[in-house]
């Protein structure tokens, strides 16, 4: 400890400066390794492709859709905008060199600094878990000398930010459980903010949040038989959970608030969202739909969009269903109705009340309300939307939907549809463009107009199939009006001309409240099925992670064999895996011994074994086990949040062994031997770290022999340029 | 003295009357069970729902033809056995639901399943009794299950579920019996203990061998056993050795013995199905060589591959076909316009290929192909070489296209492939059937594979073959099946045929692959786990004039659901109370209440084990997957009702308590029975208009919009 005392003036104000040398030393070491030649390589490395692209979009304020929450990307953007990034770089593929306008160093600084502080926080966390200082240093060194954390911190990736927030949160939680009164509250609030940030970076941060909830819950449980006053107990439980629920949620919501207010402009990802959402952005759909009439009325010309899931519009064209399908079933041979994913003049339909002949909209417009029966005429062909008891083309369990052609056979038109407004406020509510979600129920059969999700064969131009389905509750039966205008002319030729040459005069803006946008975005993020390529070359399975079966290639230099891989320090990695096994075994042995009333260890050692051990042990499994149930392409970097807990557990196990050896006279002299072993092991780790760091910095051209000497497992795939 | 004697007499009288009441209740419930289950059991006389599958499979067993299914064999074998014994000859086609039986003797199979399904009720009775020793709890729990219409419907047809539920109930009963015996301090080797444990082990093996969901009950019994052993361990008056003996006996009876049985059932399965059938294609060449009537049966071929041999190459993926080519080109726009290469699951002249060295047309004498050799593979009927180049494959964008190229075996450098035995060393001889081969393209460094995707019409809907730059592709393994070469001595295929253990292992690999392949397609309505406990939607078993709809009795189901929540609350409150009591130094009291709560806890664990895992499953789920959990849930309701009633009773005066208690029990019983009466048409068959129309007899019973009867 170093204390500086400075005497400024006679009034004797003291400025006391205390510096924890060890902590500072660790931080400096970490910064050195993490920041060394940070802007090399000046190429797009791995997922910088995505995150960099998002930063550009933030800079331009263009809306985008991503399945991860936005905080991490916002932090990157912040660094980028301070460094003056203008957003004019297209992140097209991995390996493209950056141009000079991209502040690579600034963008990479955020993860790099987070990764450095990660070393620091492990040190403090281990101290807080009341472990020996040497153990804390060991843990911090293990994190420092871990190639995978080094690789993950040096590029625009989010894991190091997420893990830093998570560990800081856990640290504050532990602080809070050890204090009482106001200090406990302050620490808990800090923890809640950090945890909220943690899962606003990546959803896997939720596991850290669950761990914290468990820690607090357990703390309260342990108080149950300590505190006599029931009201005090209830009060302490209530405020803790209130803080832990409300603050992280508030952080999460406000991050999204910023996200949405930072991105006001329409962009390439719009089509994922509903029409209402799109219309609330500047440009894009909004510029088309501004000023269109609100209430759908008799005579309205509309396009009907499939609201949830795939973006497409109800469509028809002057082609009929084939008389016989490939499997021998027959069809009605009437005009095809499909769902088409592009804007087209054939997407226009005219709403008509069955009893009125003229199509021009009267004044005032005869608005359609919930429960009304209407017909839908296809704008270009003037045929009515029809359904009947004929099996659909690709989904034979549902009814076919067609535009009715009168072949004069005994198959009458069944073209009445009931308008069922799903999000109505009252039974009388009108059918509004964009806002109303409607279900069109076929009057004769009670089936609903539905997007089936299947594609038609070549005769249907590979457009998507539309059916009428008995199950109304499916979300694919929901539609909304997107573009909308009133028919002015009654003559058919005029109408067609109107359709083709229509132009809109903007008068009003669609407004969505933040909450509506927020809930929709949440829903889409959850429902979004990532179409990550299955069978990615470097994908791996959860079961392969503890043994480091696969690495991930992040980057390969275009003109040499310098390359970057995400690969762990295999010595730490394997001892870490062993430590999990050792902890489980000790847990079983100690429990059995205790059950037989044998006291081998003094209570304080045993207590620490349970208290500290389970926090880390549980943390590891909470971050690891869920991946076995996730049906997605997974990569090694998904394991990192679990892995840091494993490293902490490893350090703890060392601490425990040392303590146990110290306890008995007989084994006391072995402790020196043990320390020697640990030192040798640690130097081994340093060597491995150094050997593999060429794969983190990517600044050394590697010869074939070098790569072969690094290939310690034959499941690791490194890349070599072909010799020409 | 006389006083004491009188007391004894009184007690034994009481005991006797209690046993009499027990027997009366038990036989009453059994009688009711069999009455309700056998009533109209042979109606409708057409194929209902999944009977079409399991009936078909029973026929295959009777005809001994091989087939493929995702479930283990015991259930289907039992159905087949019952059919065989009752005179069914295996000729009815079971084509689709609704087909009339027309004299086919389905009665035996249906009665067999119904009987097993009915036995679940008495077994549940015994299980709850074993747990609680409380007749009221037992009675209510069993009654709920008895009066559940859905449970009855599911257990009356030729399905696997009644068999599964029967063995599952046996396991539950056995498990609690063993547990009681352990608590009574029986020695591990005492005959009574041993025989119950063997009963338990057998039931577990049977459950597992009917459907893989049996695994959950195995887990349940595992937990219960660990708890038992933990209790034994905690008894400090006994030596540790005692626990170890218990552990050893349990390992033998509950792990080793069931495993042996399980393997034995598969042995029967594989022995009975000795003839070739429609499932052959799913299995490897070695497997097929065992099946009578398969072209590999009793065939013979040279043991090793020599240059110039005519061969067929079979892909190693489940259901993988033969490497195939034909006189048609890839259409314009799909890579180079060269000859198509596909995989084809049927045997065909166009599957024949000739292996040549990379640089010569012909080899003098007999030269054996070795792993690591560079070869060309020429399609025998058309004379084109297997070829790949830098064009994207037709369906999989990341792979390279594979074509047939050249004239009469003369092509270019892109026809050269390196033939490698997977996991073997360079220079090993390549063997027929046995060797797993990889064909690595020499210039592009990609591996010949099939993606399993179907080509469009231009490719005759055969499967895509491509060249994958990722050499770790699991589908890139091939084996030589036919091998025609005259200069080498032929070896009978018998020697290649897989042994029992290989076939046992392979059937499992195929089953798991089949199971994970059951994914819902885009836009398909599937049943979701959250819908099950609230009885959200049922399942039609039979349509038209005799409609049967699988739907739980809502009174029973919603009560069960409420009691699950109540249990959760009661348990938490109770734990907090106990913990709080410690703060004031009051120790907890052990009474009947804690026995009941403990039993309720175990049934809750059982329910959770049989329900929660479905949330994490990616495969297609059905409503009937919930019924094993329902058994536990009903038990829980019975036990918890008794627990709550007796707690309430303890607050009231004895007189009032007794009256209230009996009133409530009476109300519970009569509501349950009446609701059964109301909803029984769902199981016994409805006719007339659907319930959505007002003139239907069931109109008043459509309590939820989503019910479709």
Short mmCIF file of N, CA, C and O in Angstrom, two decimals, chain A residues 575-660:
data_model
loop_
_atom_site.label_atom_id
_atom_site.label_comp_id
_atom_site.label_asym_id
_atom_site.label_seq_id
_atom_site.Cartn_x
_atom_site.Cartn_y
_atom_site.Cartn_z
N UNK A 575 -7.10 -28.16 -16.93
CA UNK A 575 -7.12 -28.18 -15.47
C UNK A 575 -8.45 -27.65 -14.96
O UNK A 575 -8.99 -28.12 -13.96
N UNK A 576 -9.01 -26.69 -15.69
CA UNK A 576 -10.33 -26.18 -15.31
C UNK A 576 -11.38 -27.27 -15.35
O UNK A 576 -12.17 -27.43 -14.41
N UNK A 577 -11.37 -28.05 -16.41
CA UNK A 577 -12.33 -29.14 -16.52
C UNK A 577 -12.13 -30.15 -15.39
O UNK A 577 -13.08 -30.63 -14.79
N UNK A 578 -10.84 -30.42 -15.10
CA UNK A 578 -10.57 -31.34 -13.99
C UNK A 578 -11.10 -30.77 -12.68
O UNK A 578 -11.66 -31.48 -11.86
N UNK A 579 -10.94 -29.45 -12.52
CA UNK A 579 -11.37 -28.85 -11.25
C UNK A 579 -12.87 -29.02 -11.03
O UNK A 579 -13.33 -29.20 -9.90
N UNK A 580 -13.66 -28.98 -12.12
CA UNK A 580 -15.10 -29.19 -11.97
C UNK A 580 -15.36 -30.61 -11.46
O UNK A 580 -16.17 -30.83 -10.55
N UNK A 581 -14.64 -31.56 -12.04
CA UNK A 581 -14.80 -32.95 -11.61
C UNK A 581 -14.39 -33.09 -10.15
O UNK A 581 -15.09 -33.72 -9.35
N UNK A 582 -13.25 -32.47 -9.81
CA UNK A 582 -12.75 -32.58 -8.44
C UNK A 582 -13.75 -31.98 -7.45
O UNK A 582 -14.06 -32.57 -6.42
N UNK A 583 -14.29 -30.81 -7.82
CA UNK A 583 -15.25 -30.19 -6.91
C UNK A 583 -16.47 -31.08 -6.70
O UNK A 583 -16.92 -31.27 -5.58
N UNK A 584 -16.99 -31.65 -7.80
CA UNK A 584 -18.16 -32.53 -7.67
C UNK A 584 -17.83 -33.72 -6.77
O UNK A 584 -18.63 -34.11 -5.91
N UNK A 585 -16.65 -34.30 -6.99
CA UNK A 585 -16.27 -35.48 -6.20
C UNK A 585 -16.16 -35.10 -4.73
O UNK A 585 -16.70 -35.81 -3.85
N UNK A 586 -15.49 -33.97 -4.45
CA UNK A 586 -15.34 -33.55 -3.05
C UNK A 586 -16.71 -33.28 -2.42
O UNK A 586 -16.96 -33.66 -1.27
N UNK A 587 -17.59 -32.67 -3.22
CA UNK A 587 -18.93 -32.37 -2.72
C UNK A 587 -19.61 -33.66 -2.28
O UNK A 587 -20.18 -33.74 -1.18
N UNK A 588 -19.53 -34.70 -3.12
CA UNK A 588 -20.16 -35.97 -2.80
C UNK A 588 -19.51 -36.58 -1.56
O UNK A 588 -20.20 -37.02 -0.63
N UNK A 589 -18.18 -36.57 -1.54
CA UNK A 589 -17.48 -37.21 -0.42
C UNK A 589 -17.81 -36.50 0.90
O UNK A 589 -18.16 -37.14 1.90
N UNK A 590 -17.73 -35.17 0.88
CA UNK A 590 -18.00 -34.42 2.11
C UNK A 590 -19.42 -34.65 2.60
O UNK A 590 -19.67 -34.78 3.80
N UNK A 591 -20.39 -34.70 1.64
CA UNK A 591 -21.77 -34.91 2.07
C UNK A 591 -21.94 -36.27 2.71
O UNK A 591 -22.60 -36.42 3.75
N UNK A 592 -21.35 -37.30 2.10
CA UNK A 592 -21.49 -38.64 2.66
C UNK A 592 -20.83 -38.71 4.03
O UNK A 592 -21.39 -39.25 4.98
N UNK A 593 -19.66 -38.11 4.13
CA UNK A 593 -18.96 -38.13 5.42
C UNK A 593 -19.80 -37.40 6.48
O UNK A 593 -19.90 -37.86 7.62
N UNK A 594 -20.40 -36.30 6.10
CA UNK A 594 -21.19 -35.54 7.05
C UNK A 594 -22.41 -36.35 7.48
O UNK A 594 -22.80 -36.34 8.65
N UNK A 595 -23.00 -37.04 6.51
CA UNK A 595 -24.18 -37.87 6.80
C UNK A 595 -23.81 -38.95 7.81
O UNK A 595 -24.64 -39.35 8.62
N UNK A 596 -22.58 -39.42 7.75
CA UNK A 596 -22.15 -40.42 8.71
C UNK A 596 -21.57 -39.75 9.96
O UNK A 596 -20.91 -40.41 10.75
N UNK A 597 -21.83 -38.45 10.09
CA UNK A 597 -21.39 -37.70 11.27
C UNK A 597 -19.90 -37.75 11.49
O UNK A 597 -19.41 -37.85 12.61
N UNK A 598 -19.13 -37.76 10.41
CA UNK A 598 -17.67 -37.69 10.54
C UNK A 598 -17.24 -36.26 10.26
O UNK A 598 -17.59 -35.69 9.24
N UNK A 599 -16.48 -35.70 11.18
CA UNK A 599 -16.02 -34.32 11.00
C UNK A 599 -14.55 -34.36 10.61
O UNK A 599 -13.69 -34.50 11.46
N UNK A 600 -14.28 -34.24 9.30
CA UNK A 600 -12.90 -34.28 8.86
C UNK A 600 -12.29 -32.90 8.84
O UNK A 600 -11.12 -32.72 9.09
N UNK A 601 -13.13 -31.93 8.48
CA UNK A 601 -12.61 -30.58 8.29
C UNK A 601 -13.23 -29.66 9.32
O UNK A 601 -14.39 -29.85 9.71
N UNK A 602 -12.50 -28.67 9.75
CA UNK A 602 -13.10 -27.71 10.67
C UNK A 602 -14.21 -26.94 9.96
O UNK A 602 -14.15 -26.75 8.74
N UNK A 603 -15.22 -26.49 10.72
CA UNK A 603 -16.40 -25.89 10.10
C UNK A 603 -16.08 -24.72 9.17
O UNK A 603 -16.74 -24.56 8.15
N UNK A 604 -15.04 -23.93 9.52
CA UNK A 604 -14.83 -22.75 8.68
C UNK A 604 -14.36 -23.13 7.28
O UNK A 604 -14.72 -22.50 6.30
N UNK A 605 -13.57 -24.22 7.19
CA UNK A 605 -13.12 -24.67 5.87
C UNK A 605 -14.30 -25.21 5.07
O UNK A 605 -14.50 -24.90 3.90
N UNK A 606 -15.11 -26.02 5.78
CA UNK A 606 -16.24 -26.64 5.12
C UNK A 606 -17.23 -25.59 4.66
O UNK A 606 -17.79 -25.65 3.57
N UNK A 607 -17.44 -24.60 5.53
CA UNK A 607 -18.37 -23.53 5.21
C UNK A 607 -17.96 -22.81 3.94
O UNK A 607 -18.77 -22.54 3.07
N UNK A 608 -16.65 -22.52 3.88
CA UNK A 608 -16.15 -21.81 2.71
C UNK A 608 -16.29 -22.70 1.49
O UNK A 608 -16.61 -22.23 0.40
N UNK A 609 -16.07 -24.00 1.70
CA UNK A 609 -16.20 -24.93 0.58
C UNK A 609 -17.60 -24.85 -0.01
O UNK A 609 -17.79 -24.83 -1.21
N UNK A 610 -18.60 -24.81 0.87
CA UNK A 610 -19.98 -24.73 0.37
C UNK A 610 -20.30 -23.33 -0.15
O UNK A 610 -20.78 -23.16 -1.25
N UNK A 611 -19.99 -22.32 0.68
CA UNK A 611 -20.39 -20.95 0.36
C UNK A 611 -19.77 -20.47 -0.96
O UNK A 611 -20.47 -20.07 -1.88
N UNK A 612 -18.45 -20.50 -1.02
CA UNK A 612 -17.75 -19.99 -2.18
C UNK A 612 -17.89 -20.95 -3.35
O UNK A 612 -18.20 -20.56 -4.46
N UNK A 613 -17.66 -22.21 -3.00
CA UNK A 613 -17.68 -23.23 -4.05
C UNK A 613 -18.98 -23.23 -4.83
O UNK A 613 -18.98 -23.18 -6.05
N UNK A 614 -20.12 -23.22 -4.12
CA UNK A 614 -21.36 -23.38 -4.88
C UNK A 614 -21.64 -22.17 -5.74
O UNK A 614 -22.21 -22.29 -6.81
N UNK A 615 -21.22 -20.97 -5.30
CA UNK A 615 -21.43 -19.78 -6.14
C UNK A 615 -20.78 -19.99 -7.50
O UNK A 615 -21.39 -19.76 -8.55
N UNK A 616 -19.52 -20.45 -7.46
CA UNK A 616 -18.78 -20.62 -8.71
C UNK A 616 -19.27 -21.83 -9.48
O UNK A 616 -19.45 -21.80 -10.69
N UNK A 617 -19.51 -22.91 -8.76
CA UNK A 617 -19.95 -24.16 -9.37
C UNK A 617 -21.30 -23.94 -10.06
O UNK A 617 -21.49 -24.29 -11.23
N UNK A 618 -22.21 -23.32 -9.34
CA UNK A 618 -23.54 -23.05 -9.89
C UNK A 618 -23.43 -22.07 -11.06
O UNK A 618 -24.09 -22.22 -12.08
N UNK A 619 -22.58 -21.06 -10.89
CA UNK A 619 -22.38 -20.10 -11.97
C UNK A 619 -21.94 -20.79 -13.24
O UNK A 619 -22.45 -20.51 -14.32
N UNK A 620 -21.03 -21.74 -13.08
CA UNK A 620 -20.54 -22.47 -14.25
C UNK A 620 -21.68 -23.22 -14.94
O UNK A 620 -21.93 -23.06 -16.12
N UNK A 621 -22.42 -24.00 -14.17
CA UNK A 621 -23.46 -24.83 -14.79
C UNK A 621 -24.61 -24.00 -15.33
O UNK A 621 -25.18 -24.32 -16.37
N UNK A 622 -24.95 -22.91 -14.63
CA UNK A 622 -26.03 -22.05 -15.11
C UNK A 622 -25.71 -21.46 -16.47
O UNK A 622 -26.60 -21.25 -17.29
N UNK A 623 -24.42 -21.18 -16.71
CA UNK A 623 -24.06 -20.57 -17.98
C UNK A 623 -23.78 -21.61 -19.05
O UNK A 623 -23.59 -21.26 -20.21
N UNK A 624 -23.69 -22.86 -18.64
CA UNK A 624 -23.28 -23.89 -19.60
C UNK A 624 -24.45 -24.80 -19.99
O UNK A 624 -24.73 -25.01 -21.17
N UNK A 625 -25.15 -25.32 -19.00
CA UNK A 625 -26.18 -26.34 -19.22
C UNK A 625 -27.26 -25.93 -20.22
O UNK A 625 -27.65 -26.73 -21.06
N UNK A 626 -27.76 -24.68 -20.17
CA UNK A 626 -28.87 -24.33 -21.07
C UNK A 626 -28.55 -24.55 -22.54
O UNK A 626 -29.45 -24.80 -23.32
N UNK A 627 -27.27 -24.50 -22.90
CA UNK A 627 -26.95 -24.63 -24.32
C UNK A 627 -27.27 -26.01 -24.86
O UNK A 627 -27.41 -26.19 -26.06
N UNK A 628 -27.38 -26.99 -23.98
CA UNK A 628 -27.72 -28.33 -24.45
C UNK A 628 -29.14 -28.35 -25.00
O UNK A 628 -29.51 -29.24 -25.75
N UNK A 629 -29.95 -27.39 -24.59
CA UNK A 629 -31.35 -27.42 -25.01
C UNK A 629 -31.64 -26.37 -26.09
O UNK A 629 -32.78 -26.16 -26.44
N UNK A 630 -30.60 -25.71 -26.55
CA UNK A 630 -30.82 -24.68 -27.57
C UNK A 630 -30.60 -25.30 -28.94
O UNK A 630 -29.56 -25.91 -29.20
N UNK A 631 -31.58 -25.14 -29.78
CA UNK A 631 -31.55 -25.79 -31.08
C UNK A 631 -31.07 -24.79 -32.13
O UNK A 631 -31.84 -24.27 -32.90
N UNK A 632 -29.79 -24.49 -32.12
CA UNK A 632 -29.24 -23.46 -32.97
C UNK A 632 -27.81 -23.82 -33.28
O UNK A 632 -27.22 -24.65 -32.61
N UNK A 633 -27.22 -23.16 -34.26
CA UNK A 633 -25.80 -23.37 -34.50
C UNK A 633 -25.03 -22.67 -33.38
O UNK A 633 -25.23 -21.49 -33.13
N UNK A 634 -24.18 -23.41 -32.70
CA UNK A 634 -23.46 -22.84 -31.56
C UNK A 634 -21.97 -22.79 -31.85
O UNK A 634 -21.45 -23.58 -32.63
N UNK A 635 -21.30 -21.86 -31.19
CA UNK A 635 -19.87 -21.70 -31.38
C UNK A 635 -19.16 -21.71 -30.04
O UNK A 635 -19.79 -21.55 -29.00
N UNK A 636 -17.85 -21.85 -30.13
CA UNK A 636 -17.06 -21.92 -28.91
C UNK A 636 -17.25 -20.69 -28.04
O UNK A 636 -17.24 -20.77 -26.81
N UNK A 637 -17.43 -19.50 -28.65
CA UNK A 637 -17.49 -18.30 -27.82
C UNK A 637 -18.75 -18.26 -26.95
O UNK A 637 -18.82 -17.47 -26.02
N UNK A 638 -19.73 -19.10 -27.21
CA UNK A 638 -20.88 -19.18 -26.31
C UNK A 638 -20.48 -19.75 -24.95
O UNK A 638 -21.21 -19.63 -23.98
N UNK A 639 -19.34 -20.41 -24.90
CA UNK A 639 -18.91 -21.06 -23.67
C UNK A 639 -18.18 -20.10 -22.75
O UNK A 639 -18.05 -20.37 -21.56
N UNK A 640 -17.74 -18.95 -23.26
CA UNK A 640 -16.86 -18.09 -22.47
C UNK A 640 -17.46 -17.63 -21.14
O UNK A 640 -16.77 -17.64 -20.12
N UNK A 641 -18.76 -17.19 -21.09
CA UNK A 641 -19.30 -16.79 -19.79
C UNK A 641 -19.23 -17.91 -18.76
O UNK A 641 -18.97 -17.67 -17.58
N UNK A 642 -19.45 -19.15 -19.19
CA UNK A 642 -19.35 -20.27 -18.26
C UNK A 642 -17.89 -20.50 -17.89
O UNK A 642 -17.55 -20.80 -16.74
N UNK A 643 -17.02 -20.31 -18.88
CA UNK A 643 -15.63 -20.64 -18.69
C UNK A 643 -14.97 -19.78 -17.62
O UNK A 643 -14.13 -20.24 -16.85
N UNK A 644 -15.39 -18.51 -17.53
CA UNK A 644 -14.74 -17.65 -16.54
C UNK A 644 -15.06 -18.14 -15.13
O UNK A 644 -14.23 -18.12 -14.23
N UNK A 645 -16.28 -18.65 -14.94
CA UNK A 645 -16.61 -19.22 -13.64
C UNK A 645 -15.78 -20.47 -13.37
O UNK A 645 -15.43 -20.77 -12.24
N UNK A 646 -15.48 -21.18 -14.44
CA UNK A 646 -14.68 -22.39 -14.28
C UNK A 646 -13.27 -22.02 -13.83
O UNK A 646 -12.69 -22.69 -12.98
N UNK A 647 -12.73 -20.95 -14.40
CA UNK A 647 -11.39 -20.52 -14.00
C UNK A 647 -11.39 -20.13 -12.52
O UNK A 647 -10.48 -20.51 -11.76
N UNK A 648 -12.44 -19.42 -12.10
CA UNK A 648 -12.53 -19.02 -10.69
C UNK A 648 -12.61 -20.26 -9.80
O UNK A 648 -11.97 -20.34 -8.76
N UNK A 649 -13.39 -21.24 -10.27
CA UNK A 649 -13.52 -22.47 -9.49
C UNK A 649 -12.16 -23.17 -9.39
O UNK A 649 -11.79 -23.69 -8.34
N UNK A 650 -11.42 -23.15 -10.48
CA UNK A 650 -10.10 -23.77 -10.50
C UNK A 650 -9.20 -23.12 -9.45
O UNK A 650 -8.55 -23.81 -8.65
N UNK A 651 -9.21 -21.78 -9.43
CA UNK A 651 -8.39 -21.09 -8.44
C UNK A 651 -8.85 -21.46 -7.04
O UNK A 651 -8.03 -21.68 -6.13
N UNK A 652 -10.17 -21.54 -6.87
CA UNK A 652 -10.68 -21.89 -5.55
C UNK A 652 -10.23 -23.29 -5.13
O UNK A 652 -9.84 -23.50 -3.98
N UNK A 653 -10.26 -24.23 -6.06
CA UNK A 653 -9.86 -25.60 -5.73
C UNK A 653 -8.40 -25.63 -5.26
O UNK A 653 -8.05 -26.30 -4.28
N UNK A 654 -7.55 -24.85 -5.91
CA UNK A 654 -6.15 -24.75 -5.50
C UNK A 654 -6.09 -24.25 -4.04
O UNK A 654 -5.36 -24.80 -3.22
N UNK A 655 -6.87 -23.22 -3.79
CA UNK A 655 -6.93 -22.63 -2.45
C UNK A 655 -7.34 -23.69 -1.43
O UNK A 655 -6.75 -23.83 -0.35
N UNK A 656 -8.37 -24.46 -1.80
CA UNK A 656 -8.91 -25.46 -0.90
C UNK A 656 -7.88 -26.55 -0.61
O UNK A 656 -7.68 -26.94 0.55
N UNK A 657 -7.22 -27.02 -1.66
CA UNK A 657 -6.22 -28.06 -1.46
C UNK A 657 -5.12 -27.56 -0.52
O UNK A 657 -4.71 -28.25 0.41
N UNK A 658 -4.72 -26.32 -0.74
CA UNK A 658 -3.68 -25.74 0.10
C UNK A 658 -4.13 -25.71 1.56
O UNK A 658 -3.41 -26.13 2.46
N UNK A 659 -5.36 -25.28 1.78
CA UNK A 659 -5.90 -25.20 3.14
C UNK A 659 -5.92 -26.57 3.80
O UNK A 659 -5.52 -26.73 4.96
N UNK A 660 -6.39 -27.57 3.05
CA UNK A 660 -6.50 -28.92 3.61
C UNK A 660 -5.11 -29.45 3.95
O UNK A 660 -4.90 -30.08 4.99
#
